[in-house]
XYZ file of C-alpha atoms in Angstrom:
525
model
C 2.991 -29.850 -4.382
C 5.184 -32.710 -3.307
C 7.982 -32.637 -0.803
C 11.485 -33.816 -1.599
C 12.142 -37.495 -2.128
C 12.888 -39.338 1.166
C 16.510 -39.883 0.200
C 17.021 -36.170 -0.391
C 15.299 -35.272 2.883
C 17.570 -37.672 4.744
C 20.623 -36.255 2.986
C 19.743 -32.696 3.972
C 18.861 -33.591 7.544
C 22.163 -35.395 7.972
C 24.255 -32.673 6.324
C 24.075 -29.497 8.422
C 26.859 -27.990 6.303
C 24.545 -28.120 3.266
C 21.841 -26.252 5.173
C 24.307 -23.788 6.663
C 25.581 -22.922 3.183
C 22.094 -21.893 2.074
C 21.474 -20.058 5.353
C 24.617 -17.975 4.874
C 23.640 -17.340 1.271
C 20.180 -16.142 2.372
C 21.675 -13.874 5.020
C 24.101 -12.373 2.524
C 21.305 -11.939 -0.016
C 18.930 -10.157 2.359
C 21.593 -7.915 3.879
C 23.125 -7.139 0.492
C 19.841 -6.104 -1.104
C 18.877 -4.129 2.011
C 22.157 -2.206 1.971
C 21.862 -1.559 -1.762
C 18.344 -0.193 -1.401
C 19.261 1.962 1.583
C 22.160 3.507 -0.361
C 19.876 4.013 -3.373
C 17.319 5.638 -1.080
C 19.948 8.033 0.253
C 20.872 9.009 -3.316
C 17.256 9.166 -4.532
C 16.451 12.718 -5.736
C 12.703 12.107 -6.018
C 10.443 14.076 -3.679
C 7.672 12.463 -1.661
C 4.498 11.708 -3.546
C 1.186 12.932 -2.105
C 0.301 9.911 0.046
C 3.784 9.870 1.553
C 3.415 13.540 2.436
C 0.070 12.812 4.043
C 1.628 10.057 6.171
C 4.401 12.450 7.123
C 1.802 15.001 8.224
C 0.205 12.326 10.389
C 3.583 11.584 11.980
C 3.748 15.150 13.296
C 0.866 14.376 15.666
C 0.875 10.758 16.804
C -2.463 9.130 17.487
C -4.172 5.725 17.545
C -5.739 6.276 14.159
C -6.204 8.625 11.230
C -8.972 9.382 8.775
C -8.116 6.769 6.166
C -5.578 4.420 7.764
C -4.516 2.845 11.066
C -1.589 4.525 12.846
C 1.453 2.308 12.218
C 2.673 4.189 9.139
C 2.774 7.465 11.079
C 4.568 5.836 14.020
C 7.236 4.396 11.729
C 7.860 7.696 9.961
C 8.078 9.522 13.286
C 10.602 6.974 14.573
C 12.769 7.096 11.453
C 12.724 10.885 11.052
C 13.497 11.373 14.740
C 16.605 9.203 14.425
C 17.747 9.980 10.863
C 16.343 13.445 10.214
C 13.228 14.882 8.608
C 14.291 14.189 5.040
C 12.880 12.083 2.214
C 15.436 9.445 3.229
C 14.208 9.449 6.824
C 10.567 9.288 5.802
C 11.152 6.259 3.552
C 13.862 4.372 5.453
C 11.494 1.967 7.211
C 10.546 0.500 3.832
C 13.765 -1.379 2.909
C 14.255 -2.375 6.552
C 10.805 -3.929 6.857
C 10.965 -5.581 3.442
C 14.211 -7.221 4.573
C 12.443 -8.466 7.688
C 9.628 -9.847 5.509
C 12.150 -11.693 3.337
C 13.749 -13.098 6.499
C 10.428 -14.439 7.767
C 9.788 -15.987 4.349
C 13.162 -17.707 4.519
C 12.376 -19.047 7.990
C 8.927 -20.230 6.933
C 10.241 -22.021 3.854
C 12.992 -23.625 5.910
C 10.377 -24.781 8.413
C 8.190 -26.267 5.657
C 10.931 -27.607 3.398
C 14.600 -26.643 3.679
C 17.046 -23.729 3.672
C 17.492 -23.882 -0.112
C 13.799 -23.229 -0.635
C 14.039 -20.452 1.926
C 16.828 -18.747 -0.020
C 14.817 -18.766 -3.234
C 11.628 -17.637 -1.482
C 13.483 -14.612 -0.113
C 14.985 -13.861 -3.529
C 11.611 -14.169 -5.270
C 10.031 -11.733 -2.819
C 12.820 -9.167 -2.997
C 12.774 -9.072 -6.807
C 9.085 -9.302 -7.794
C 8.070 -6.260 -9.886
C 6.035 -4.530 -7.165
C 8.985 -4.697 -4.775
C 11.066 -2.387 -6.947
C 8.454 0.300 -6.334
C 7.457 -0.599 -2.787
C 11.078 -0.754 -1.651
C 11.642 2.857 -2.696
C 8.588 4.437 -1.046
C 6.802 4.214 2.286
C 3.245 2.865 2.275
C 0.880 0.985 4.558
C 1.551 -2.221 2.610
C 5.132 -2.333 3.895
C 4.463 -2.949 7.628
C 1.342 -4.986 6.801
C 3.341 -7.438 4.665
C 5.981 -7.715 7.366
C 3.371 -8.474 10.033
C 1.686 -11.024 7.748
C 4.939 -12.893 7.111
C 5.791 -12.853 10.825
C 2.347 -14.176 11.705
C 2.594 -16.983 9.173
C 5.978 -18.041 10.535
C 4.675 -17.964 14.115
C 1.729 -20.138 13.071
C 4.033 -22.670 11.400
C 6.069 -22.855 14.589
C 2.936 -23.403 16.658
C 1.798 -26.184 14.289
C 5.178 -27.808 14.827
C 4.945 -27.771 18.615
C 6.103 -24.228 19.253
C 5.738 -22.854 22.751
C 4.467 -19.698 24.365
C 6.936 -17.520 22.480
C 5.366 -18.532 19.170
C 1.909 -17.734 20.548
C 3.088 -14.292 21.624
C 4.642 -13.767 18.193
C 1.388 -14.682 16.449
C -0.607 -12.295 18.616
C 1.863 -9.456 18.091
C 1.906 -10.029 14.348
C -1.882 -9.947 14.035
C -2.300 -6.935 16.311
C 0.507 -4.874 14.802
C -0.634 -5.942 11.336
C -4.117 -4.561 11.954
C -2.538 -1.332 13.191
C -0.741 -1.202 9.830
C -3.585 -2.002 7.437
C -6.958 -3.687 7.791
C -5.935 -6.124 5.061
C -4.962 -8.385 7.993
C -8.623 -9.402 8.040
C -7.650 -11.828 5.267
C -5.025 -13.345 7.555
C -7.699 -13.939 10.192
C -9.942 -15.495 7.517
C -7.035 -17.742 6.572
C -6.666 -18.803 10.200
C -10.366 -19.594 10.328
C -10.149 -21.729 7.192
C -7.124 -23.564 8.583
C -9.010 -24.347 11.783
C -11.531 -26.173 9.616
C -9.263 -27.929 7.122
C -5.996 -28.418 9.019
C -5.788 -30.624 12.112
C -2.318 -29.375 13.198
C -3.659 -25.803 13.223
C -6.593 -26.851 15.398
C -4.237 -28.557 17.830
C -1.974 -25.486 17.844
C -4.639 -22.821 18.384
C -7.564 -24.378 20.244
C -5.789 -24.178 23.581
C -4.349 -21.637 25.996
C -1.589 -20.668 23.580
C -4.105 -19.815 20.892
C -6.162 -17.890 23.431
C -3.086 -15.902 24.450
C -2.348 -15.031 20.814
C -5.882 -13.762 20.252
C -5.840 -11.840 23.540
C -2.615 -10.042 22.585
C -4.005 -9.213 19.129
C -7.219 -7.852 20.622
C -5.327 -5.794 23.210
C -3.231 -4.145 20.496
C -6.226 -3.428 18.283
C -8.517 -2.088 21.025
C -7.057 1.464 21.145
C -7.616 1.836 17.411
C -11.193 0.615 17.769
C -11.775 3.124 20.556
C -10.246 5.881 18.411
C -12.586 4.978 15.556
C -15.554 4.991 17.914
C -14.587 8.476 19.084
C -14.264 9.691 15.477
C -17.493 8.277 14.015
C -15.575 5.248 12.703
C -13.849 7.452 10.139
C -11.267 4.866 9.034
C -13.850 2.092 8.725
C -16.188 4.398 6.795
C -13.369 5.437 4.454
C -12.479 1.782 3.830
C -16.114 0.998 3.037
C -16.366 4.060 0.769
C -13.367 2.798 -1.214
C -15.452 -0.233 -2.150
C -17.743 2.174 -4.068
C -20.844 -0.001 -4.036
C -23.128 2.994 -4.379
C -22.717 3.436 -8.138
C -23.289 1.184 -11.115
C -22.414 -2.392 -10.252
C -20.824 -5.282 -12.154
C -17.846 -4.352 -14.294
C -16.138 -7.274 -16.082
C -13.622 -4.808 -17.482
C -12.541 -3.807 -13.965
C -12.041 -7.484 -13.080
C -9.910 -7.998 -16.177
C -7.883 -4.880 -15.359
C -7.343 -6.052 -11.770
C -6.184 -9.519 -12.854
C -3.917 -7.999 -15.484
C -2.490 -5.806 -12.759
C -1.484 -8.885 -10.803
C 0.907 -9.777 -13.623
C 2.724 -6.569 -12.780
C 2.496 -7.049 -9.018
C 3.792 -10.626 -8.781
C 5.269 -11.145 -12.236
C 3.541 -12.606 -15.309
C 4.934 -16.154 -15.164
C 4.710 -16.390 -11.371
C 1.066 -15.276 -11.326
C 0.048 -17.719 -14.061
C 1.864 -20.574 -12.315
C 0.258 -19.555 -9.017
C -3.230 -19.765 -10.538
C -2.395 -23.228 -11.885
C -1.147 -24.370 -8.467
C -4.221 -23.005 -6.677
C -6.477 -24.642 -9.252
C -4.738 -27.961 -8.662
C -5.063 -27.626 -4.889
C -8.787 -26.923 -5.120
C -9.371 -29.661 -7.710
C -7.431 -32.330 -5.798
C -8.094 -30.934 -2.356
C -8.112 -34.207 -0.409
C -4.991 -35.493 -2.144
C -3.065 -32.244 -1.584
C -0.493 -32.143 1.180
C -1.657 -30.289 4.341
C 1.104 -27.662 4.096
C -0.009 -26.702 0.599
C -3.644 -26.485 1.680
C -2.612 -24.248 4.559
C -0.732 -21.856 2.287
C -3.664 -21.736 -0.135
C -5.875 -20.691 2.778
C -3.720 -17.584 3.174
C -3.837 -16.761 -0.546
C -7.373 -17.378 -1.774
C -9.367 -15.124 0.622
C -7.568 -11.984 -0.538
C -7.426 -12.920 -4.225
C -11.056 -14.041 -4.457
C -12.486 -11.218 -2.344
C -10.663 -8.457 -4.189
C -11.460 -10.058 -7.550
C -15.129 -10.029 -6.585
C -14.787 -6.403 -5.475
C -13.223 -5.531 -8.839
C -16.105 -7.206 -10.689
C -18.749 -5.494 -8.559
C -17.186 -2.053 -8.601
C -13.430 -1.446 -8.694
C -10.184 -2.552 -7.046
C -6.618 -1.309 -7.088
C -4.011 -3.879 -8.059
C -2.230 -3.714 -4.685
C -5.358 -4.520 -2.645
C -4.581 -8.244 -2.890
C -0.861 -7.809 -2.220
C -0.903 -9.671 1.085
C -1.802 -12.874 -0.772
C 1.706 -12.980 -2.206
C 3.394 -13.764 1.095
C 2.118 -17.346 1.131
C 2.160 -17.360 -2.686
C 5.909 -16.760 -2.670
C 6.386 -19.878 -0.563
C 4.193 -22.003 -2.844
C 5.926 -20.752 -5.976
C 9.414 -21.339 -4.580
C 8.649 -24.916 -3.525
C 6.873 -25.758 -6.778
C 9.465 -24.354 -9.172
C 12.452 -25.857 -7.363
C 11.090 -29.385 -7.763
C 9.907 -31.484 -10.664
C 10.683 -31.002 -14.381
C 13.559 -28.785 -15.477
C 11.222 -26.226 -17.103
C 10.183 -25.101 -13.640
C 13.706 -23.980 -12.791
C 13.746 -22.169 -16.118
C 10.632 -20.257 -15.118
C 12.143 -19.486 -11.702
C 15.517 -18.269 -12.916
C 14.115 -16.526 -15.976
C 11.461 -14.667 -13.970
C 13.914 -13.470 -11.341
C 16.313 -12.295 -14.055
C 13.508 -10.545 -15.950
C 12.115 -8.874 -12.823
C 15.561 -7.705 -11.775
C 16.399 -6.310 -15.220
C 13.014 -4.575 -15.418
C 13.399 -3.124 -11.916
C 16.885 -1.796 -12.582
C 15.773 -0.346 -15.901
C 12.801 1.478 -14.345
C 14.966 2.754 -11.479
C 17.477 4.264 -13.877
C 14.775 5.746 -16.103
C 12.706 7.345 -13.331
C 15.624 9.345 -11.946
C 16.620 10.584 -15.425
C 13.995 12.880 -17.004
C 15.536 12.661 -20.512
C 15.092 8.881 -20.419
C 11.515 9.301 -19.185
C 10.785 11.383 -22.246
C 12.692 9.021 -24.547
C 10.593 6.047 -23.408
C 7.336 8.076 -23.248
C 6.801 7.454 -19.531
C 5.822 11.026 -18.663
C 2.379 9.982 -17.450
C 3.939 7.566 -14.954
C 6.209 10.170 -13.363
C 3.966 13.234 -13.229
C 2.965 12.594 -9.599
C 6.546 12.559 -8.323
C 7.945 15.629 -10.056
C 8.414 19.326 -9.206
C 6.610 19.530 -5.879
C 9.040 22.070 -4.454
C 8.574 24.217 -7.564
C 4.809 23.849 -7.200
C 4.878 24.942 -3.564
C 7.158 27.876 -4.354
C 4.888 29.082 -7.177
C 1.755 28.901 -5.005
C 3.527 30.652 -2.141
C 4.622 33.403 -4.525
C 1.066 33.822 -5.820
C -0.205 34.210 -2.258
C 1.910 37.370 -1.820
C 0.041 39.221 -4.591
C -2.624 40.435 -2.121
C -3.442 40.449 1.554
C -4.964 36.947 1.703
C -6.100 35.436 4.999
C -5.720 31.829 3.783
C -4.782 29.684 0.796
C -7.661 27.323 0.019
C -7.399 24.084 -1.976
C -9.864 21.746 -3.658
C -7.426 18.807 -3.899
C -6.111 17.113 -0.762
C -3.007 15.872 -2.624
C -1.912 19.408 -3.426
C -2.791 20.465 0.123
C -0.534 17.832 1.705
C 2.294 18.615 -0.698
C 2.023 22.266 0.326
C 2.241 21.185 3.967
C 5.444 19.310 3.157
C 7.141 21.611 0.653
C 5.521 24.945 1.479
C 5.651 24.642 5.250
C 6.864 28.246 5.652
C 3.938 29.586 3.652
C 2.026 32.475 5.174
C -1.029 32.726 5.200
C -2.362 29.460 6.540
C -3.628 26.562 4.432
C -7.235 25.345 4.355
C -9.480 22.941 2.444
C -12.744 23.727 0.671
C -15.297 20.984 1.412
C -17.045 19.601 -1.641
C -19.490 17.388 0.262
C -21.614 17.787 3.383
C -18.772 16.506 5.553
C -15.063 15.697 5.310
C -14.035 12.835 3.014
C -10.309 12.882 3.811
C -7.894 13.824 6.566
C -7.153 17.262 5.131
C -10.831 18.201 5.085
C -11.328 16.782 8.563
C -8.491 18.720 10.190
C -8.111 21.909 8.124
C -11.503 22.931 6.664
C -12.178 26.538 5.757
C -14.572 27.659 8.468
C -18.069 28.450 7.312
C -18.594 32.188 7.745
C -14.964 33.075 6.966
C -15.352 36.596 5.560
C -11.793 37.725 4.848
C -10.274 37.369 1.330
C -8.710 34.007 0.464
C -6.636 32.739 -2.435
C -8.244 29.661 -3.968
C -5.859 27.301 -5.737
C -7.973 25.000 -7.875
C -6.611 21.822 -9.422
C -10.059 20.492 -10.358
C -11.798 22.547 -13.051
C -15.176 20.911 -12.423
C -15.209 22.237 -8.864
C -14.778 25.931 -9.709
C -18.455 26.587 -10.384
C -19.417 24.895 -7.127
C -16.897 26.946 -5.168
C -18.174 30.149 -6.755
C -21.607 29.465 -5.249
C -20.107 29.309 -1.735
C -18.580 32.832 -1.829
C -20.042 36.317 -1.996
C -17.182 37.431 -4.249
C -15.231 35.202 -6.603
C -12.811 36.723 -9.113
C -10.091 35.335 -11.375
C -6.571 35.883 -10.031
C -4.412 34.180 -12.649
C -3.033 30.699 -13.106
C 0.011 28.573 -12.370
C 1.618 26.066 -14.721
C 4.416 23.769 -13.544
C 6.537 21.972 -16.149
C 6.929 18.227 -15.608
C 8.537 15.516 -17.740
C 8.076 15.855 -21.480
C 5.072 17.975 -22.382
C 3.249 17.268 -19.112
C 2.312 20.160 -16.853
C 0.597 20.646 -13.499
C -2.091 23.283 -13.951
C -3.888 25.470 -11.412
C -6.374 28.288 -11.686
C -6.222 31.010 -9.040
C -9.212 32.860 -7.622
C -9.642 35.699 -5.153
C -12.708 34.886 -3.051
C -14.372 36.560 -0.098
C -17.395 35.930 2.133
C -17.551 32.138 2.551
C -21.055 30.795 3.220
C -21.388 27.113 2.363
C -24.521 26.168 0.455
C -26.268 23.208 2.037
C -25.224 19.955 0.374
C -28.675 18.404 0.275
C -30.083 15.896 -2.197
C -31.199 18.589 -4.634
C -27.725 20.162 -4.582
C -26.022 16.852 -5.362
C -28.513 15.932 -8.099
C -28.044 19.323 -9.774
C -24.258 19.206 -9.791
C -24.064 15.569 -10.827
C -26.138 16.463 -13.895
C -23.970 19.519 -14.631
C -20.734 17.535 -14.264
C -22.057 14.752 -16.505
C -23.003 17.299 -19.188
C -19.581 18.985 -19.010
C -17.745 15.668 -19.259
C -19.929 14.571 -22.169
C -19.115 17.829 -23.934
C -15.395 17.351 -23.329
C -15.559 13.815 -24.713
């Protein structure tokens, strides 16, 4: 990447009106898109999906950590629902607000590195990439993590440029709050470490009392979460490690291909291909590359390379490398705004394509007939008919004098907590393994030795035989079928069970059931 020609730099430095025009345009852009998404959120008829309901459940009891995630997501939901009401709108409202803050930090970073024009386009790129049309309409841990990452990057750029104690405090807050949002901030710390090695301005900015203050603030914010993990057998850390899934068969080129293909949908096909070309050029001509470009690459490559390796070894979800696209947005904006005219074509064309695609998907998702017309039923089945599901299960529980409703799927359990909150009897989880593997199983397990009759609502056919072994009595009690989009349905089998005595989940137990499950799946195939 090259900076502007000296004559253009001088023109822009000596024409504050030119810069102010782009600054006003960026402000109008960010506020306009934020307002549009907030209004759309208020009109959105879609119920919470299972993870959102789980985060909402967490928000009912604030803590310094939860089974699978740090606490920030629960804090945000609690804040928003306290102010704006316990509705889907209140649960999700932090998302467009924080994405707007992220876009603002990207604008400020691009202006610091180049100029206000680049900042405007960086903000626009971020707010219209394909993943943002989904992320802006839901609440997830990525939302505050991306905001913290962008704030930390801007604070670092200020420190490199002679920023004072305020910038150091900002960097520390961003890292600490980012870790409380999602542990993906480890890649930001890796980026800082790389910059300390390859970038002299970063060394001068951080290897002093200001840098020490930033790290001290970050550590102080993270310490309560570490202590919470220590008091809970490092549940969140263990869950994160379990997600890596290194215990099964290793090395899956197909998973790597699927992950990389997924990045085309996360960042946009043309943008991702151009990004790979830019990163390749930076690595190939490392010494000749400008320091600012090397710095940005240091905040992109750790996440992309690590998650790509994880995908090859085992598996990786497409969004696991999402934090890389903060610095990537800056690189793409600067690269496509300069040089041959085809670059502007890629920039404008991609933004137009992403916007058209996002608007199209938004309209389709909220209109079931269009979902069926475009054969997207499989994409919407997780966000449909949760109130109907909860009502049907609640109705089934009145057929007998049950002491509890027991589930084998934590997603259904959390949706019942959200949409069947008035259900009586109480809700509980059957534990498949020797210990809890999710928050629902940790907090609401069916107590071993529970003798009274329970209604089992099974969403996982393979688990029924295992559950039968844990009860003295286990009889069929019907089924529930919930219509979704098109010909999709949500199916449950119901069982009346009594006398719960968990069979020990030892090595022989696991080996037996793994063989049975494999045989059943082979027969189904």
